[in-house]
DNA sequence: CACGATCGTCGAAGCGTTTCAACACGCTAA
DNA sequence: TTAGCGTGTTGAAACGCTTCGACGATCGTG
């Protein structure tokens, strides 16, 4: 491999000049720049990442810690990841992938100066990783909201607003008895904050709109979904509007409703909280509140880069929810009869 | 951050001694080792990754190029990725994530010495990336089979054997008219080799078993699946055994079959080629040929590590398919009537 | 016309490791 | 007694880059 010295020799300049051509940190005359660039081209020169990291204490790599196995809906994760990776490239950074359970990886990549910054997904209310990265010298952005962000930046969909929005939509359509089919019990047990935030918004809005609301946890399996639907229909038979916040269970919820003879879009309005493409790939196009996973990933990178260049203060950004009406929701009984 | 010199000073030895304690490349007496280890502990010392890479030309990072967006079933991709990442950790390596479309990333990470080796997923028959990595100094393992591996190692499920196995299973159950609902047209157009290999095995076995076989491409959408089922039932109404090799379409294929009045497991036998957990999360547990994505990812890392330590020759490993009988396949007409 | 800025370039000192050659020491063997 | 050997340790030279301070040349300004 050619080194910067080779390039300098070939171009008839000093190594520092080559370095400044590359980094643009000092003015270089046009002819010199041209000669250097030609030499780089000819030799196929690439700076050695390690050497660069050593000299500049910048790696141009960010770490992304993602839940690679557990229940959390896989397509959603992929979209986050895709957003992070593509946006990172826009900033000329690469992405080192860490798994959620590899907690020691945090120390490894931060203390070892392997990365310039971190992005962590799927944050729990009392996440043990938060204090670790808060102590690191690298800036970190959390996707999700911990109880105590400890000066870290956070970004997420505003699930509380999403809960309110979903209920308002159903109320406006005349429904008076609504329900949530939500996350799996283990997610709730971990106090993953998005689940709780959605419920809070839901309940607030239901209260102020004067409608009844029933909440069911739901495993992301066919049987889990069936069970949730069955108990819902048994314990709150007057329900005509359902909010589903569980991508994995969604198809099975719809299937079970069909089996039970409820026609979604007519007898029963269903609003999903999920990425748009998931909403569109169901048996009928779902009215949904978009979970803009890829955007969130991108915003996370934007935030991390901002903190990397200036000593910006930390911030929390909650993206406003957007509801798109499709074929799974319709006017409910009160509106019909009223 | 503490450096190796700080450790050396604290332990009262030279820096090289500390280095040898860390790497184990030279014998160190027990007492010295103990002193050094204590110093490391006390100072919370971590070697600087960049410095290490510069001096040793080893980064302890491997690159993984994964298709982060397109049609290929997302859960399957995740399993590959999970397999690669966890196995890499077993070898004390981290994973740098590249997206499939970022072809220039290959040159960046190889020429820039950012990684020790590469793993590339979703290889097409005439993949433009193959010559690139073949020219790199880092060893590479391909998940999938290109037309010309150019001395690179490959690993994949033996899809040809899987095709034969699926047909044999259906034939043994008495079916005489079988069909494949396969990959989306765009996958076929790209000549992604697994699709073609499965079809080859399928046709071979059908021929030698004397059964008829019909092949339908299929988009991974509800409508695509419905269409495929409809044309199949229209053009080959005598079909009683279906092989589905399309994770995304699978649920919709089953749904459409149900709508059309075909009872899967009784009127119609269906064999899926997909990861076990996908097979199990359908409306009924599917008879399936497992696509051991996580294992394949792990094997890929094993192979890449082998090539990293010795100058092993390249090899191609095709994993033998395993069929597990569940509730979606049953004895067909010939067996029943015969 | 002399003065200080500004521009473009250079030399050299790091950055924190690994690793090679060398050496000190205590043995054994001759 | 000495040569030779293995064991454990060391000093110093890379590794390839960035960046600081310095310097000559060119410029505008009073």
XYZ file of C-alpha atoms (C1' of nucleotides) in Angstrom:
736
model
C 0.000 0.000 0.000
C 1.134 3.452 -0.835
C 1.717 5.803 2.087
C 1.369 9.508 2.354
C 5.125 9.791 1.926
C 4.961 8.013 -1.394
C 2.349 10.471 -2.527
C 4.413 13.405 -1.327
C 7.449 12.123 -3.175
C 5.500 11.524 -6.356
C 4.018 14.995 -6.195
C 7.267 16.658 -5.201
C 5.883 18.167 -2.003
C 6.169 17.493 1.696
C 3.934 15.021 3.523
C 2.262 17.788 5.413
C 1.167 19.389 2.183
C -0.472 16.158 1.137
C -2.162 15.959 4.481
C -3.501 19.481 4.111
C -4.754 18.766 0.627
C -6.665 15.861 2.066
C -8.061 17.620 5.081
C -8.457 21.126 3.681
C -7.304 22.540 6.994
C -4.821 24.906 5.345
C -4.979 26.727 2.028
C -3.170 25.008 -0.824
C -2.551 26.598 -4.200
C -4.454 25.170 -7.140
C -1.423 23.794 -9.018
C -0.014 22.085 -5.949
C -3.376 20.629 -5.124
C -3.688 19.306 -8.654
C -0.279 17.648 -8.571
C -1.040 16.014 -5.261
C -4.418 14.808 -6.395
C -2.933 13.314 -9.503
C -0.346 11.478 -7.433
C -3.030 10.161 -5.102
C -5.023 8.970 -8.053
C -2.077 7.329 -9.726
C -0.927 5.470 -6.639
C -4.415 4.561 -5.526
C -3.559 5.997 -2.147
C -5.861 5.609 0.846
C -4.938 6.953 4.260
C -4.417 4.234 6.819
C -7.376 4.398 9.174
C -5.393 3.362 12.219
C -2.621 5.848 11.671
C -5.138 8.572 11.123
C -7.009 7.650 14.271
C -3.817 7.611 16.252
C -2.666 11.009 15.086
C -5.976 12.804 15.082
C -7.932 10.929 17.754
C -10.798 10.678 15.309
C -11.839 7.331 13.900
C -14.698 8.335 11.647
C -16.624 5.427 13.034
C -19.701 5.486 15.207
C -20.994 2.588 17.231
C -24.567 1.430 16.910
C -25.956 -0.823 19.575
C -28.982 -2.687 18.280
C -31.204 -5.452 19.695
C -30.405 -8.229 17.259
C -32.464 -11.039 18.610
C -35.314 -10.346 20.964
C -38.982 -9.776 20.358
C -38.858 -6.189 19.221
C -40.107 -6.190 15.690
C -37.298 -7.010 13.339
C -38.293 -4.884 10.339
C -38.454 -1.851 12.571
C -34.969 -2.480 13.852
C -33.675 -2.881 10.338
C -35.114 0.460 9.401
C -33.438 2.168 12.308
C -30.184 0.542 11.359
C -30.548 1.466 7.709
C -31.249 5.054 8.662
C -28.220 5.223 10.904
C -25.853 3.635 8.435
C -26.876 5.706 5.437
C -26.867 8.951 7.338
C -23.512 8.147 8.884
C -22.116 7.776 5.399
C -23.303 11.267 4.600
C -20.928 12.415 7.295
C -18.168 10.176 6.023
C -18.507 7.865 8.961
C -18.822 4.105 9.167
C -20.825 2.094 11.638
C -19.599 -0.483 14.096
C -22.392 -2.829 15.079
C -22.768 -3.895 18.690
C -25.420 -6.199 20.052
C -27.672 -5.123 22.844
C -26.505 -7.773 25.270
C -22.822 -7.043 24.746
C -22.709 -4.448 27.485
C -18.953 -4.774 27.867
C -18.716 -3.758 24.250
C -19.512 -0.248 25.314
C -16.399 -0.010 27.406
C -14.353 -1.740 24.760
C -15.227 0.653 21.963
C -15.187 3.791 24.056
C -12.097 3.235 26.170
C -10.290 1.708 23.243
C -11.071 4.754 21.144
C -12.587 2.630 18.433
C -15.415 5.065 17.768
C -16.121 8.770 17.864
C -19.677 8.484 19.107
C -22.474 6.077 19.941
C -26.098 5.509 19.071
C -28.106 3.158 21.268
C -31.485 1.705 20.410
C -34.286 0.316 22.466
C -33.635 2.159 25.671
C -35.389 0.988 28.805
C -36.593 3.233 31.583
C -33.809 2.213 33.898
C -31.250 1.116 31.384
C -27.938 -0.086 32.843
C -26.105 1.080 29.734
C -27.024 4.698 30.223
C -24.633 5.439 33.086
C -21.869 3.667 31.189
C -22.092 5.792 28.096
C -22.764 8.894 30.134
C -19.307 8.387 31.630
C -17.643 7.868 28.258
C -15.797 10.641 26.483
C -17.731 10.002 23.273
C -21.066 11.721 22.715
C -24.064 9.409 22.671
C -27.588 9.592 21.351
C -30.305 7.340 22.697
C -33.186 6.143 20.568
C -35.892 6.001 23.196
C -36.276 7.698 26.530
C -34.680 6.562 29.778
C -35.947 7.791 33.098
C -32.817 9.804 33.655
C -30.933 10.762 30.465
C -27.939 11.992 32.502
C -27.067 14.664 29.997
C -27.364 12.427 26.953
C -29.335 13.318 23.871
C -32.475 11.384 23.023
C -34.714 11.001 20.013
C -37.942 9.098 19.514
C -41.431 9.255 18.155
C -43.662 11.197 20.502
C -45.583 8.137 21.599
C -47.647 10.038 24.096
C -48.904 12.321 21.338
C -49.385 9.248 19.174
C -51.614 7.714 21.822
C -53.695 10.855 22.018
C -53.868 11.142 18.263
C -55.061 7.592 17.804
C -57.820 8.038 20.346
C -58.875 11.361 18.891
C -59.134 9.759 15.479
C -61.373 7.022 16.772
C -63.472 9.437 18.823
C -63.963 11.693 15.869
C -65.211 8.680 13.956
C -67.805 8.118 16.624
C -66.298 5.346 18.682
C -66.959 5.362 22.401
C -65.276 2.155 23.425
C -61.707 1.738 22.341
C -58.899 -0.642 23.200
C -55.167 -1.032 22.885
C -53.519 -4.233 21.843
C -50.019 -3.445 22.893
C -46.531 -4.728 23.422
C -45.611 -8.173 24.727
C -45.659 -8.534 28.509
C -41.876 -8.830 28.694
C -41.486 -5.466 27.013
C -43.769 -3.924 29.592
C -41.924 -5.658 32.339
C -38.695 -4.083 31.131
C -40.408 -0.723 31.244
C -39.441 0.081 27.717
C -40.621 3.588 27.757
C -42.407 3.812 24.419
C -45.041 1.354 25.541
C -45.745 3.300 28.690
C -45.740 6.623 26.947
C -48.250 5.465 24.370
C -50.540 4.196 27.115
C -50.305 7.419 29.010
C -51.345 9.465 25.982
C -54.088 7.014 25.257
C -55.559 7.171 28.724
C -55.280 10.942 28.983
C -57.127 11.466 25.769
C -59.719 8.818 26.549
C -60.420 10.505 29.828
C -60.770 13.968 28.415
C -62.829 12.688 25.492
C -64.995 10.694 27.820
C -64.554 7.317 26.157
C -63.792 3.967 27.712
C -60.440 2.316 27.039
C -59.262 -1.228 27.617
C -55.624 -2.304 27.446
C -54.333 -5.745 26.522
C -50.699 -6.827 26.412
C -50.008 -9.144 23.535
C -47.319 -11.623 22.537
C -46.090 -11.276 18.975
C -47.221 -14.783 18.092
C -50.340 -16.125 16.403
C -51.578 -17.597 19.645
C -50.701 -14.530 21.663
C -52.649 -12.354 19.269
C -55.636 -14.677 19.275
C -55.662 -14.705 23.023
C -55.525 -10.935 23.218
C -58.362 -10.557 20.751
C -60.437 -13.180 22.495
C -60.114 -11.730 25.965
C -60.738 -8.289 24.591
C -63.918 -9.373 22.887
C -64.964 -11.255 26.008
C -64.271 -8.591 28.602
C -65.151 -5.522 26.552
C -67.601 -6.692 23.894
C -68.772 -3.187 23.169
C -65.320 -2.255 21.778
C -65.448 -0.947 18.205
C -62.076 0.707 17.881
C -58.740 -0.969 18.391
C -55.265 0.487 18.418
C -52.569 -2.052 17.701
C -49.077 -1.215 18.783
C -47.269 -4.431 18.008
C -45.974 -5.006 14.482
C -45.373 -8.690 14.986
C -48.846 -9.383 16.267
C -50.674 -7.156 13.818
C -51.312 -9.705 11.068
C -52.449 -12.273 13.585
C -54.743 -9.805 15.308
C -56.367 -9.075 11.978
C -56.635 -12.762 11.186
C -58.253 -13.495 14.514
C -60.705 -10.652 14.158
C -61.683 -12.048 10.776
C -62.129 -15.508 12.269
C -64.336 -14.035 14.927
C -66.471 -12.498 12.237
C -65.524 -8.874 12.800
C -65.047 -7.041 9.538
C -62.156 -4.633 9.939
C -63.026 -1.297 8.426
C -66.736 -1.799 8.986
C -67.635 -3.497 12.252
C -64.304 -2.706 13.758
C -61.901 0.172 13.256
C -58.249 -0.631 13.696
C -55.447 1.895 13.925
C -51.918 0.538 13.809
C -48.825 2.193 15.193
C -46.067 0.902 12.924
C -43.897 1.761 9.938
C -45.895 2.611 6.850
C -44.681 -0.356 4.851
C -45.851 -2.714 7.569
C -49.231 -0.970 7.540
C -49.456 -1.468 3.805
C -48.495 -5.110 3.735
C -51.438 -6.325 5.804
C -54.502 -8.003 4.339
C -56.049 -4.594 3.992
C -54.199 -1.275 4.002
C -54.188 -0.128 7.600
C -54.986 3.260 8.961
C -51.796 3.919 10.859
C -49.649 6.271 12.816
C -46.300 6.034 11.143
C -43.315 4.923 13.156
C -40.675 6.656 11.044
C -37.893 4.346 12.061
C -35.479 5.251 9.317
C -35.971 8.954 9.961
C -35.376 8.491 13.631
C -32.152 6.696 12.858
C -31.083 9.554 10.648
C -31.966 12.170 13.200
C -29.968 10.249 15.774
C -26.914 10.504 13.566
C -27.526 14.181 12.909
C -27.638 14.809 16.608
C -24.537 12.836 17.312
C -22.634 14.703 14.612
C -23.760 18.038 15.939
C -22.407 17.156 19.325
C -19.217 15.942 17.732
C -18.297 19.208 16.127
C -19.346 21.770 18.658
C -19.737 21.384 22.348
C -23.493 21.520 22.006
C -25.687 20.865 25.018
C -27.729 17.686 25.013
C -31.270 17.778 23.712
C -34.298 15.524 23.448
C -36.260 15.406 20.230
C -39.694 13.843 20.013
C -41.024 13.522 16.503
C -44.651 14.500 16.001
C -46.875 11.560 15.061
C -48.706 11.532 11.744
C -51.853 9.515 11.202
C -52.777 8.344 7.737
C -56.282 7.150 7.136
C -56.627 4.009 5.071
C -59.140 1.220 4.898
C -59.040 -0.275 8.336
C -60.889 2.465 10.170
C -64.393 3.724 9.583
C -67.182 5.574 11.299
C -68.224 3.900 14.441
C -71.614 3.184 16.013
C -72.197 6.570 17.659
C -71.561 8.399 14.445
C -73.629 5.967 12.451
C -76.543 6.046 14.824
C -76.166 9.711 15.768
C -6.744 7.773 29.138
C -3.903 5.753 30.479
C -1.325 4.547 27.993
C 0.829 1.479 27.968
C 3.682 3.609 29.278
C 1.650 4.597 32.306
C 1.047 0.955 32.981
C 4.698 0.127 32.537
C 5.698 2.855 34.926
C 3.129 1.805 37.502
C 4.283 -1.782 37.302
C 7.968 -0.915 37.228
C 8.648 -2.663 33.931
C 9.262 -1.649 30.351
C 6.491 -1.002 27.868
C 7.449 -4.028 25.844
C 6.914 -6.222 28.860
C 3.411 -4.866 29.239
C 2.800 -5.509 25.584
C 3.975 -9.087 25.926
C 1.806 -9.647 28.947
C -1.140 -8.494 26.866
C -0.364 -10.475 23.763
C 1.222 -13.524 25.332
C 3.765 -13.648 22.544
C 6.695 -14.017 24.900
C 7.016 -15.785 28.214
C 6.603 -13.555 31.248
C 7.303 -14.674 34.785
C 4.311 -15.060 37.045
C 5.220 -12.258 39.482
C 5.861 -9.753 36.700
C 2.660 -10.692 34.988
C 0.780 -10.207 38.224
C 2.264 -6.759 38.795
C 1.409 -5.694 35.275
C -2.092 -7.007 35.492
C -2.669 -5.190 38.712
C -1.446 -1.957 37.171
C -3.725 -2.434 34.181
C -6.626 -3.030 36.467
C -5.864 -0.061 38.663
C -5.476 2.362 35.780
C -8.380 0.970 33.809
C -6.050 0.705 30.871
C -7.300 -0.174 27.370
C -4.982 -0.361 24.399
C -5.703 2.298 21.816
C -7.252 0.520 18.846
C -5.731 2.847 16.282
C -2.234 2.600 17.668
C -2.522 -1.129 17.817
C -3.768 -1.329 14.255
C -0.938 0.866 13.082
C 1.759 -1.143 14.745
C 0.414 -4.606 14.158
C -1.588 -4.163 10.967
C -4.450 -5.951 12.652
C -7.655 -4.155 13.495
C -9.685 -6.933 15.078
C -12.616 -5.753 13.035
C -14.351 -7.540 10.214
C -16.640 -5.916 7.697
C -20.104 -7.278 7.052
C -21.925 -6.167 3.966
C -25.648 -6.724 4.344
C -28.690 -5.835 2.224
C -30.384 -3.392 4.528
C -33.406 -2.388 2.513
C -34.508 -4.453 -0.424
C -37.004 -7.292 -0.710
C -34.935 -10.057 0.782
C -36.697 -11.132 3.914
C -35.696 -8.956 6.781
C -35.828 -11.473 9.633
C -33.519 -13.754 7.703
C -31.023 -10.979 7.236
C -31.133 -10.174 10.906
C -30.341 -13.746 11.748
C -27.339 -13.769 9.482
C -26.166 -10.559 11.034
C -26.720 -11.821 14.556
C -24.763 -14.964 13.757
C -21.872 -13.019 12.329
C -21.700 -10.516 15.154
C -21.869 -13.015 17.988
C -19.366 -15.380 16.419
C -17.022 -12.517 15.643
C -17.030 -11.648 19.316
C -15.922 -15.170 20.102
C -12.791 -14.366 18.143
C -12.435 -11.013 19.837
C -13.455 -9.164 16.732
C -15.986 -6.422 16.148
C -18.158 -5.909 13.106
C -18.282 -2.935 10.807
C -21.582 -2.777 8.988
C -21.691 -1.874 5.323
C -24.794 -1.644 3.178
C -25.093 -3.626 0.020
C -25.333 -0.635 -2.263
C -22.253 1.040 -0.824
C -19.893 -0.657 -3.245
C -17.225 1.966 -2.734
C -17.267 1.018 0.898
C -15.406 -2.111 -0.026
C -12.458 -0.172 -1.296
C -12.649 2.211 1.599
C -12.457 -0.417 4.300
C -9.970 -2.661 2.559
C -7.526 -0.103 1.186
C -7.850 1.955 4.318
C -7.002 -1.087 6.440
C -10.097 -0.605 8.532
C -10.821 -4.313 8.704
C -9.003 -7.627 8.759
C -11.538 -9.512 6.679
C -14.932 -9.316 5.013
C -18.188 -11.213 4.939
C -20.624 -10.442 2.155
C -24.253 -11.514 2.072
C -26.708 -12.006 -0.723
C -24.317 -12.754 -3.527
C -25.629 -12.667 -7.067
C -24.448 -14.896 -9.872
C -22.457 -12.167 -11.537
C -21.841 -9.949 -8.571
C -19.788 -6.825 -9.289
C -18.438 -6.849 -5.758
C -16.730 -10.190 -6.131
C -13.819 -9.032 -8.288
C -13.330 -6.099 -5.929
C -12.886 -8.159 -2.813
C -10.975 -10.799 -4.698
C -8.367 -8.131 -5.358
C -8.258 -6.974 -1.741
C -5.576 -8.117 0.642
C -8.151 -9.113 3.244
C -9.698 -12.577 3.139
C -13.380 -12.655 2.275
C -16.204 -15.115 2.720
C -19.315 -14.948 0.598
C -22.714 -16.006 1.863
C -24.192 -17.347 -1.339
C -22.622 -18.614 -4.530
C -21.385 -16.454 -7.381
C -20.772 -17.924 -10.803
C -17.036 -17.479 -10.411
C -15.804 -17.319 -6.807
C -12.315 -16.232 -7.951
C -10.612 -17.968 -5.109
C -12.949 -16.684 -2.420
C -14.592 -18.869 0.182
C -18.345 -19.396 0.083
C -20.961 -20.765 2.424
C -24.659 -21.320 1.993
C -27.492 -23.726 2.463
C -27.386 -26.425 -0.208
C -30.468 -25.130 -1.971
C -30.218 -27.673 -4.729
C -30.385 -30.466 -2.197
C -33.182 -28.577 -0.471
C -35.174 -28.532 -3.683
C -34.695 -32.255 -4.116
C -35.547 -32.923 -0.512
C -38.759 -30.938 -0.659
C -39.938 -32.771 -3.758
C -38.973 -36.145 -2.312
C -40.970 -35.359 0.787
C -44.060 -34.526 -1.234
C -43.618 -37.510 -3.533
C -43.270 -39.843 -0.604
C -46.541 -38.459 0.697
C -48.186 -39.396 -2.575
C -48.311 -36.100 -4.406
C -47.910 -36.200 -8.148
C -48.429 -32.562 -9.010
C -46.287 -30.114 -7.112
C -45.482 -26.452 -7.461
C -43.020 -23.859 -6.287
C -44.039 -20.439 -5.144
C -40.705 -18.781 -5.237
C -38.773 -15.557 -5.019
C -39.950 -12.224 -6.358
C -39.298 -11.642 -10.055
C -36.636 -9.046 -9.328
C -34.639 -11.555 -7.332
C -34.753 -13.959 -10.257
C -33.805 -11.222 -12.637
C -30.710 -10.533 -10.533
C -29.855 -14.223 -10.777
C -29.478 -14.520 -7.075
C -28.138 -17.993 -7.083
C -30.146 -19.556 -4.282
C -33.364 -19.175 -6.216
C -31.930 -20.852 -9.261
C -30.256 -23.584 -7.304
C -33.461 -24.483 -5.516
C -35.310 -24.672 -8.821
C -32.669 -26.847 -10.349
C -32.876 -29.363 -7.504
C -36.621 -29.218 -7.671
C -36.808 -29.942 -11.373
C -34.192 -32.661 -11.247
C -35.996 -34.516 -8.535
C -39.391 -34.001 -10.142
C -38.095 -35.440 -13.362
C -36.492 -38.458 -11.783
C -39.529 -39.037 -9.576
C -41.848 -38.623 -12.505
C -44.016 -35.885 -11.047
C -45.157 -32.655 -12.612
C -43.861 -29.375 -11.292
C -45.067 -25.845 -11.867
C -43.083 -22.758 -10.902
C -44.483 -19.365 -9.987
C -42.474 -16.273 -9.089
C -44.103 -14.286 -6.333
C -43.872 -10.795 -4.937
C -43.596 -10.600 -1.160
C -46.846 -8.668 -0.871
C -50.410 -9.732 -0.111
C -51.492 -9.060 -3.672
C -48.426 -10.708 -5.154
C -49.078 -13.817 -3.126
C -52.752 -13.891 -4.040
C -51.895 -13.549 -7.663
C -49.389 -16.367 -7.524
C -51.853 -18.658 -5.783
C -54.629 -17.758 -8.188
C -52.645 -18.358 -11.354
C -51.288 -21.554 -9.892
C -54.744 -22.850 -9.086
C -55.945 -21.763 -12.515
C -53.140 -23.161 -14.633
C -52.379 -26.265 -12.620
C -55.553 -27.113 -10.726
C -54.398 -30.641 -10.005
C -51.597 -29.317 -7.768
C -51.732 -30.752 -4.253
C -48.253 -29.964 -2.974
C -46.697 -26.525 -2.803
C -43.203 -25.504 -1.860
C -42.955 -21.908 -0.733
C -39.561 -20.290 -0.856
C -40.427 -16.739 0.056
C -40.661 -15.794 3.729
C -42.404 -12.524 3.096
C -45.109 -14.024 0.944
C -45.658 -17.116 3.058
C -48.392 -15.770 5.352
C -50.247 -14.278 2.432
C -49.986 -17.454 0.425
C -51.536 -19.338 3.302
C -54.227 -16.711 3.688
C -55.116 -16.860 0.017
C -55.209 -20.631 0.017
C -57.624 -20.449 2.916
C -59.757 -17.927 1.104
C -59.854 -20.190 -1.888
C -61.112 -22.969 0.311
C -57.996 -25.118 0.314
C -57.288 -26.545 3.744
C -53.557 -26.573 4.251
C -52.446 -29.835 5.780
C -55.395 -31.712 4.313
C -56.363 -30.669 0.787
C -53.025 -29.078 0.190
C -49.565 -29.849 1.497
C -47.254 -26.921 1.882
C -43.529 -27.098 2.553
C -41.780 -23.862 3.393
C -38.108 -23.102 2.958
C -37.407 -20.581 5.710
C -35.963 -20.179 9.197
C -37.653 -22.349 11.780
C -39.080 -19.477 13.747
C -40.774 -18.136 10.643
C -42.219 -21.572 9.993
C -43.566 -21.668 13.512
C -45.158 -18.257 13.521
C -47.606 -18.960 10.714
C -51.297 -19.678 11.239
C -50.380 -23.326 11.498
C -46.943 -24.774 12.214
C -45.369 -25.328 8.828
C -43.510 -28.331 7.574
C -40.278 -26.689 6.559
C -36.750 -26.986 5.392
C -34.794 -24.880 7.796
C -32.776 -21.989 6.498
C -30.234 -21.866 9.326
C -29.362 -18.254 8.813
C -27.649 -17.695 12.129
C -25.551 -20.830 11.700
C -24.519 -19.790 8.247
C -23.425 -16.445 9.617
C -21.365 -18.196 12.250
C -19.787 -20.551 9.786
C -18.886 -17.599 7.615
C -16.984 -16.075 10.504
C -15.300 -19.363 11.305
C -14.107 -19.619 7.747
C -12.879 -16.075 7.638
C -10.932 -16.562 10.852
C -9.349 -19.727 9.576
C -8.093 -17.914 6.536
C -6.872 -15.129 8.752
C -4.529 -17.224 10.798
C -3.117 -19.627 8.301
C -2.774 -19.309 4.599
C -5.560 -21.768 4.037
C -6.902 -22.350 0.545
C -10.397 -21.153 -0.187
C -13.284 -23.538 0.233
C -17.005 -23.698 -0.416
C -19.297 -25.107 2.215
C -22.883 -26.055 1.457
C -24.918 -26.963 4.509
C -27.129 -30.011 4.197
C -30.836 -29.193 4.331
C -33.020 -30.611 7.074
C -36.742 -31.054 6.673
C -38.981 -31.013 9.694
C -42.475 -32.321 9.348
C -45.199 -30.276 11.005
C -48.846 -29.696 10.336
C -48.890 -28.179 6.880
C -48.124 -31.297 4.900
C -50.078 -34.502 4.721
C -50.584 -37.542 2.577
C -51.651 -36.595 -0.897
C -54.238 -38.005 -3.303
C -52.119 -40.773 -4.766
C -51.303 -42.140 -1.373
C -54.863 -41.811 -0.208
C -56.325 -43.410 -3.251
C -53.524 -45.864 -3.840
C 9.847 52.123 0.455
C 9.511 49.778 4.530
C 6.088 47.427 7.348
C 3.176 43.974 8.873
C -0.361 40.572 7.050
C -1.507 36.844 4.475
C -0.592 32.810 1.779
C 1.577 28.483 0.772
C 4.753 25.219 2.129
C 7.860 22.606 5.013
C 10.261 20.049 8.935
C 9.730 17.717 12.881
C 7.508 16.250 16.904
C 4.253 13.568 18.432
C 0.137 9.880 18.694
C 0.366 4.645 21.418
C 1.379 0.406 19.990
C 4.217 -3.929 18.415
C 8.270 -6.329 17.640
C 13.086 -7.164 16.685
C 17.627 -7.509 18.255
C 20.123 -7.586 22.230
C 21.336 -8.534 26.816
C 21.666 -10.200 31.712
C 21.150 -14.020 34.327
C 21.476 -18.611 36.057
C 21.987 -23.236 34.224
C 24.110 -27.391 32.350
C 27.633 -29.692 29.885
C 32.236 -30.216 28.459
C 36.607 -22.836 34.090
C 34.277 -21.637 30.141
C 31.276 -22.051 26.319
C 26.594 -22.514 25.262
C 21.756 -22.339 26.186
C 17.159 -20.976 27.562
C 14.425 -17.684 30.108
C 12.805 -13.129 31.049
C 13.332 -8.505 30.190
C 14.615 -4.226 27.819
C 15.530 -0.265 24.473
C 14.577 1.529 20.336
C 12.932 1.460 15.829
C 9.170 1.258 13.198
C 3.975 1.882 11.848
C 1.518 6.193 8.790
C -0.619 9.968 9.863
C -1.788 15.049 11.851
C -0.544 19.374 13.368
C 2.249 23.010 15.348
C 5.555 26.420 14.680
C 8.431 28.498 11.428
C 9.715 30.591 7.206
C 10.069 32.704 2.598
C 7.340 35.010 -0.721
C 3.817 38.018 -2.098
C 0.660 41.529 -1.119
C -1.574 45.871 0.297
C -0.963 49.939 3.075
C 0.521 54.231 4.937
